[in-house]
Amino acid sequence: MKFTEEHEWLRADGDIVTVGITEHAATALGDVVFVELPEAGTQVAKDDDIVVIESVKAASDIMAPLDGEIVEVNDALADTPGMVNDDPMGEAWFFKIKATDLSQMDEYMDEDAYKEMID
Amino acid sequence: MSDLKHLPLKALHEAQGAKMVPFAGYEMPVQFAAGVMAEHLHTREKAGLFDVSHMGQVLLPLSADAALETLVPADVIGLKEGRQRYGLFTNDAGGVLDDLMIARRAGDLFLVVNASRKDHDIAHMRAAIDGVEEVTDRALMALQGPLAETALKRMVPSVAEMKFMDVAQVAWNGVELWISRSGYTGEDGFEISVPADAAEGFASALLAMDEVMPIGLGARDSLRMEAGMPLYGNDLAEDISLIEAGQAWAVNKARRAGGDREGGFPGAERILDEMQNGAPRRRVGLRPEGRAPMRGGVALFDAAEGGTQIGVITSGGFGPSVGAPIAMGIIDSAVPADITLYGEVRGKRLPAAQTDLPFHKPDYKR
């Protein structure tokens, strides 16, 4: 698993990468009340804002961590956004992206480096 | 952060797991470990303790009642001893400079003003009133919720006798508490001014009770929005008239057209005219469809496409007790009350139904 400075986690299975936000990010956001996801089939470029998360406190964006195509989104988040607080690293994944260039993963942190960053 | 002013309960907040943020020049708890949603729901169900020590506490001599009436449309002269009433400082255009609470006590008038406007308000009053004294050695707390009385009367039994908007000065543990039965949540409850050096002991005694949880500014905002209460800087502003802001009720009878002391406050001409003939804009409650919150600043339109901008959202977010997004806005009065409005969120127009305020009906002890 890899981690971005924007507090996303990425889990690769072949060239399909599942993306969510970390427990640290979910706690900092507070109670999530709304999630807007891109549509499956959307072509995205790294650093495009593609997800909106609103908590009781504020709205935030999540960026595409890689170039590629969104192949699946977690529709359950639309009806139960609170999942993001309950299980951010598991059930509450956001989208799966078919990466154009998996080597873009290399620049991201491993778990130890991420833990060091948030300490 | 070093320029931020600290308040008497800082150490206690940190011990309670508060997330502290800068607010109006003070370091304040925005939430505790439970989080905004749980804190909000706890306050509606039991009792929440809020630190509002950043707000301004001000004393005026009793003889200043007539002078204070030159700044606010409240009936201060007719306010009875032991009672409190809501007031607004108005400007010459009929807009609002701040809102405040005014209490008449045996020896003085006691005022509470917003933190962000404290310096402004004190200067504004000193220009018109002699003997304006800022209280700087007392903390201010609010205990709010259906079990607020149950909790507070264990320490101060006489609060059970107080009715909504009563005020009292009561001895506790060798210090004097200044208590009002009021608040900013739409719940029964109290605001309690405590000498700074006794504040931590007082708050700790309340927090030790099962019913009482510490509540941050995040839930304070969602509670007041559900209660339909306006906030200065959002729903109240210098360029929104008092009548447009829906505060006609705060122009007391003696100050209205035909009253004993008609007018005589800044902007009275416009305000009294709008009370009789209507105002160009009105404040509305909005229930956005779907789950996307519409926050302050979102433009409002009268059609899903095209049409014209007819207003703006002044406060909005998620209402934990409503279980859905809620918002308040200011719109052109000509807009029919039964049409769906559209808020433009991230470039998309999303529907929102107009609704009566409040979203959550208060249950005060009258």
PDB file of N, CA and C in Angstrom, chain A residues 27-28 30-34 36 52 54-59 61 78-79 81, chain B residues 19 30-31 34-38 218 291-293 295 317-318 320 345-346 348:
ATOM      1  N   THR A  27     -10.283  11.432  10.394  1.00  0.00           N
ATOM      2  CA  THR A  27     -10.427  12.023  11.726  1.00  0.00           C
ATOM      3  C   THR A  27     -10.320  13.540  11.655  1.00  0.00           C
ATOM      4  N   ALA A  28      -9.370  14.019  10.853  1.00  0.00           N
ATOM      5  CA  ALA A  28      -9.186  15.467  10.741  1.00  0.00           C
ATOM      6  C   ALA A  28     -10.389  16.138  10.077  1.00  0.00           C
ATOM      7  N   GLY A  30     -13.487  15.217  10.269  1.00  0.00           N
ATOM      8  CA  GLY A  30     -14.687  15.161  11.105  1.00  0.00           C
ATOM      9  C   GLY A  30     -15.772  14.384  10.385  1.00  0.00           C
ATOM     10  N   ASP A  31     -16.991  14.439  10.943  1.00  0.00           N
ATOM     11  CA  ASP A  31     -18.094  13.627  10.430  1.00  0.00           C
ATOM     12  C   ASP A  31     -18.390  13.955   8.971  1.00  0.00           C
ATOM     13  N   VAL A  32     -18.222  12.976   8.091  1.00  0.00           N
ATOM     14  CA  VAL A  32     -18.456  13.195   6.658  1.00  0.00           C
ATOM     15  C   VAL A  32     -19.951  13.063   6.367  1.00  0.00           C
ATOM     16  N   VAL A  33     -20.513  14.054   5.678  1.00  0.00           N
ATOM     17  CA  VAL A  33     -21.955  14.070   5.424  1.00  0.00           C
ATOM     18  C   VAL A  33     -22.299  13.991   3.933  1.00  0.00           C
ATOM     19  N   PHE A  34     -21.306  14.106   3.069  1.00  0.00           N
ATOM     20  CA  PHE A  34     -21.581  14.101   1.631  1.00  0.00           C
ATOM     21  C   PHE A  34     -20.317  13.742   0.874  1.00  0.00           C
ATOM     22  N   GLU A  36     -19.133  13.261  -3.272  1.00  0.00           N
ATOM     23  CA  GLU A  36     -19.464  13.301  -4.705  1.00  0.00           C
ATOM     24  C   GLU A  36     -18.323  12.640  -5.467  1.00  0.00           C
ATOM     25  N   VAL A  52     -15.399  15.248  -4.216  1.00  0.00           N
ATOM     26  CA  VAL A  52     -15.683  16.266  -3.208  1.00  0.00           C
ATOM     27  C   VAL A  52     -16.126  15.549  -1.940  1.00  0.00           C
ATOM     28  N   GLU A  54     -17.627  16.493   1.861  1.00  0.00           N
ATOM     29  CA  GLU A  54     -18.052  17.541   2.787  1.00  0.00           C
ATOM     30  C   GLU A  54     -18.228  16.915   4.153  1.00  0.00           C
ATOM     31  N   SER A  55     -17.622  17.538   5.143  1.00  0.00           N
ATOM     32  CA  SER A  55     -17.851  17.123   6.523  1.00  0.00           C
ATOM     33  C   SER A  55     -18.751  18.162   7.168  1.00  0.00           C
ATOM     34  N   VAL A  56     -19.117  17.937   8.426  1.00  0.00           N
ATOM     35  CA  VAL A  56     -19.907  18.951   9.121  1.00  0.00           C
ATOM     36  C   VAL A  56     -19.164  20.275   9.153  1.00  0.00           C
ATOM     37  N   LYS A  57     -17.845  20.245   8.979  1.00  0.00           N
ATOM     38  CA  LYS A  57     -17.073  21.484   9.109  1.00  0.00           C
ATOM     39  C   LYS A  57     -16.823  22.182   7.779  1.00  0.00           C
ATOM     40  N   ALA A  58     -16.456  21.430   6.729  1.00  0.00           N
ATOM     41  CA  ALA A  58     -16.003  22.093   5.506  1.00  0.00           C
ATOM     42  C   ALA A  58     -16.008  21.129   4.329  1.00  0.00           C
ATOM     43  N   ALA A  59     -15.825  21.692   3.136  1.00  0.00           N
ATOM     44  CA  ALA A  59     -15.700  20.893   1.919  1.00  0.00           C
ATOM     45  C   ALA A  59     -14.227  20.720   1.584  1.00  0.00           C
ATOM     46  N   ASP A  61     -11.467  18.653  -1.457  1.00  0.00           N
ATOM     47  CA  ASP A  61     -11.361  17.907  -2.716  1.00  0.00           C
ATOM     48  C   ASP A  61     -10.348  16.791  -2.565  1.00  0.00           C
ATOM     49  N   ALA A  78     -22.489   7.448  -1.412  1.00  0.00           N
ATOM     50  CA  ALA A  78     -23.483   8.492  -1.655  1.00  0.00           C
ATOM     51  C   ALA A  78     -24.595   8.430  -0.603  1.00  0.00           C
ATOM     52  N   ASP A  79     -25.016   7.224  -0.252  1.00  0.00           N
ATOM     53  CA  ASP A  79     -26.111   7.066   0.710  1.00  0.00           C
ATOM     54  C   ASP A  79     -25.627   7.027   2.153  1.00  0.00           C
ATOM     55  N   PRO A  81     -22.415   8.332   3.684  1.00  0.00           N
ATOM     56  CA  PRO A  81     -21.094   8.979   3.714  1.00  0.00           C
ATOM     57  C   PRO A  81     -20.351   8.756   5.035  1.00  0.00           C
TER      58      PRO A  81
ATOM     59  N   LYS B  19      -9.898  20.049  20.153  1.00  0.00           N
ATOM     60  CA  LYS B  19      -9.127  20.541  19.022  1.00  0.00           C
ATOM     61  C   LYS B  19      -9.276  22.056  19.047  1.00  0.00           C
ATOM     62  N   VAL B  30     -12.903  23.948  18.848  1.00  0.00           N
ATOM     63  CA  VAL B  30     -13.884  23.802  17.764  1.00  0.00           C
ATOM     64  C   VAL B  30     -14.643  22.490  17.930  1.00  0.00           C
ATOM     65  N   GLN B  31     -13.964  21.493  18.503  1.00  0.00           N
ATOM     66  CA  GLN B  31     -14.648  20.233  18.810  1.00  0.00           C
ATOM     67  C   GLN B  31     -13.843  19.472  19.851  1.00  0.00           C
ATOM     68  N   ALA B  34     -15.523  13.622  20.881  1.00  0.00           N
ATOM     69  CA  ALA B  34     -16.744  13.008  20.343  1.00  0.00           C
ATOM     70  C   ALA B  34     -17.047  13.467  18.925  1.00  0.00           C
ATOM     71  N   GLY B  35     -16.611  14.664  18.550  1.00  0.00           N
ATOM     72  CA  GLY B  35     -16.869  15.186  17.210  1.00  0.00           C
ATOM     73  C   GLY B  35     -18.163  15.987  17.147  1.00  0.00           C
ATOM     74  N   VAL B  36     -18.266  16.810  16.097  1.00  0.00           N
ATOM     75  CA  VAL B  36     -19.360  17.779  15.984  1.00  0.00           C
ATOM     76  C   VAL B  36     -20.732  17.100  16.008  1.00  0.00           C
ATOM     77  N   MET B  37     -20.869  16.010  15.251  1.00  0.00           N
ATOM     78  CA  MET B  37     -22.177  15.355  15.147  1.00  0.00           C
ATOM     79  C   MET B  37     -22.643  14.840  16.510  1.00  0.00           C
ATOM     80  N   ALA B  38     -21.773  14.110  17.206  1.00  0.00           N
ATOM     81  CA  ALA B  38     -22.147  13.548  18.514  1.00  0.00           C
ATOM     82  C   ALA B  38     -22.380  14.654  19.536  1.00  0.00           C
ATOM     83  N   GLY B 218     -17.991  24.129  16.703  1.00  0.00           N
ATOM     84  CA  GLY B 218     -18.582  23.504  15.516  1.00  0.00           C
ATOM     85  C   GLY B 218     -20.040  23.172  15.749  1.00  0.00           C
ATOM     86  N   ARG B 291     -27.947  15.338  -0.590  1.00  0.00           N
ATOM     87  CA  ARG B 291     -27.107  15.417   0.597  1.00  0.00           C
ATOM     88  C   ARG B 291     -26.053  16.508   0.547  1.00  0.00           C
ATOM     89  N   ALA B 292     -25.893  17.158  -0.593  1.00  0.00           N
ATOM     90  CA  ALA B 292     -24.815  18.151  -0.700  1.00  0.00           C
ATOM     91  C   ALA B 292     -25.159  19.393   0.105  1.00  0.00           C
ATOM     92  N   PRO B 293     -24.320  19.768   1.084  1.00  0.00           N
ATOM     93  CA  PRO B 293     -24.578  21.002   1.828  1.00  0.00           C
ATOM     94  C   PRO B 293     -24.419  22.233   0.935  1.00  0.00           C
ATOM     95  N   ARG B 295     -23.347  26.010   1.549  1.00  0.00           N
ATOM     96  CA  ARG B 295     -22.779  26.824   2.619  1.00  0.00           C
ATOM     97  C   ARG B 295     -22.893  28.308   2.294  1.00  0.00           C
ATOM     98  N   GLY B 317     -25.123  24.323   6.081  1.00  0.00           N
ATOM     99  CA  GLY B 317     -24.300  23.179   6.412  1.00  0.00           C
ATOM    100  C   GLY B 317     -25.199  21.980   6.608  1.00  0.00           C
ATOM    101  N   PHE B 318     -24.755  21.078   7.461  1.00  0.00           N
ATOM    102  CA  PHE B 318     -25.514  19.867   7.718  1.00  0.00           C
ATOM    103  C   PHE B 318     -26.191  20.022   9.068  1.00  0.00           C
ATOM    104  N   PRO B 320     -27.457  18.034  12.022  1.00  0.00           N
ATOM    105  CA  PRO B 320     -27.432  16.665  12.562  1.00  0.00           C
ATOM    106  C   PRO B 320     -28.788  16.180  13.086  1.00  0.00           C
ATOM    107  N   VAL B 345     -23.633  25.159  -6.690  1.00  0.00           N
ATOM    108  CA  VAL B 345     -22.567  24.523  -5.915  1.00  0.00           C
ATOM    109  C   VAL B 345     -21.581  23.892  -6.895  1.00  0.00           C
ATOM    110  N   ARG B 346     -20.343  24.367  -6.875  1.00  0.00           N
ATOM    111  CA  ARG B 346     -19.308  23.838  -7.779  1.00  0.00           C
ATOM    112  C   ARG B 346     -19.786  23.814  -9.232  1.00  0.00           C
ATOM    113  N   LYS B 348     -22.761  23.651 -10.451  1.00  0.00           N
ATOM    114  CA  LYS B 348     -24.009  22.953 -10.755  1.00  0.00           C
ATOM    115  C   LYS B 348     -25.139  23.549  -9.931  1.00  0.00           C
TER     116      LYS B 348
END
